[in-house]
XYZ file of C-alpha atoms in Angstrom:
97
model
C 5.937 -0.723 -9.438
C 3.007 -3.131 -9.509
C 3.387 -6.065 -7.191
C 2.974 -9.565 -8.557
C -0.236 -11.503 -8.159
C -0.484 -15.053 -7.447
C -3.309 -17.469 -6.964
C -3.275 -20.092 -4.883
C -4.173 -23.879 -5.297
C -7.350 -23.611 -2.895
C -7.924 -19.975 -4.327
C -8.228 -21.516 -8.010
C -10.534 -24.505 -6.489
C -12.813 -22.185 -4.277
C -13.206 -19.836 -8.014
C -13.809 -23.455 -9.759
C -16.846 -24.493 -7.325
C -18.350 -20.761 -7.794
C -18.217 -20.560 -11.056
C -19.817 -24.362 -11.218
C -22.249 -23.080 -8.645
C -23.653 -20.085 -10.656
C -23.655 -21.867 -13.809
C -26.345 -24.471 -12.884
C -28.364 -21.715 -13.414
C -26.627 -19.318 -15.605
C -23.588 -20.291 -17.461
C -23.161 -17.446 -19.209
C -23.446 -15.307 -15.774
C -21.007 -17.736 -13.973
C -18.556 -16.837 -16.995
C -18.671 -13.457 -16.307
C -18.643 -13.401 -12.567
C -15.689 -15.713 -12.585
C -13.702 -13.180 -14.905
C -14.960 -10.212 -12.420
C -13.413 -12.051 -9.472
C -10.350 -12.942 -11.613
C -9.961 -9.021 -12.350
C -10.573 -7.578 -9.549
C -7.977 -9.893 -7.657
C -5.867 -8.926 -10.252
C -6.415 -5.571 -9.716
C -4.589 -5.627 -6.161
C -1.003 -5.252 -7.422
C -1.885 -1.907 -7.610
C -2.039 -1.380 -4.015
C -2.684 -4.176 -2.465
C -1.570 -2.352 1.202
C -4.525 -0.361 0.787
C -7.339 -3.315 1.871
C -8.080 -4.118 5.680
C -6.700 -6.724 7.575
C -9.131 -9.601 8.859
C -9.258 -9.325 12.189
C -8.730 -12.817 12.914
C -5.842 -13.502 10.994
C -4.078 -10.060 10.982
C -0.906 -10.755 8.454
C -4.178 -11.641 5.578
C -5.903 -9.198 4.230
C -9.327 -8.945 2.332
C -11.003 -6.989 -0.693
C -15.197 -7.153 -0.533
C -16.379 -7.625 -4.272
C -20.228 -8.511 -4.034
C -21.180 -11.416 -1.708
C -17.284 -12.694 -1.980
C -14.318 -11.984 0.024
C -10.856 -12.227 -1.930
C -8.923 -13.264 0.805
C -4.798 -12.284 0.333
C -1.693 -12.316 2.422
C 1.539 -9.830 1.240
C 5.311 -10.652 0.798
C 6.347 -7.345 1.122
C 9.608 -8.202 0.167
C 8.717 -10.133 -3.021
C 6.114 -7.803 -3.415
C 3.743 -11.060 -3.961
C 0.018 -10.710 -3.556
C -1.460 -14.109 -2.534
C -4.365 -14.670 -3.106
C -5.524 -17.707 -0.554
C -9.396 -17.501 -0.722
C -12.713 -17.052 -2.692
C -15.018 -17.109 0.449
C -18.890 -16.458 -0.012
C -19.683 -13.501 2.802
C -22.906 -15.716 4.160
C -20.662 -18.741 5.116
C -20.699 -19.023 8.878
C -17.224 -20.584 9.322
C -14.192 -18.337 9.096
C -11.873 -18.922 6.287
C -8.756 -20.931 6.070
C -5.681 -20.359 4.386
């Protein structure tokens, strides 16, 4: 049974300001790499166990897709993915929730 995927209010913001971002230069690109990052988040209620934990924040998890991090916590019981984060891999702060 596929778990349920959620996004979160800063998850939809940081996907707003990448998309923006890219399409200074490319709207069309920024299109498509918004609905790549929109899929493949999507994509964890599959088996969203499966992904490693960040080390700093061990009950969040992440999933690598290009330079991004989708950043997710589980509620195993609800089986609800959360998606928290869009964070770009070359910023040098750490993430918050």
């Amino acid at each position: 049974m596929a778990w349920k995927v959620i996004f979160s209010a800063r998850s939809r913001n940081d996907l707003e300001q990448i998309v923006k971002y890219i399409a200074r230069d490319d709207p069309s690109a920024a299109e498509r790499f918004g609905s790549k990052l929109i899929a493949q988040a999507e994509s964890l209620a599959d088996a969203p166990e499966l992904r490693p934990r960040l080390p700093q924040k061990p009950d969040s998890r992440f999933f690598p897709v290009d330079s991004y991090l989708i950043i997710y916590r589980l509620d195993s019981e609800q089986r609800v993915v959360r998606i928290l984060r869009f964070w770009h891999a070359a910023r040098r702060t750490r993430p918050t929730r």
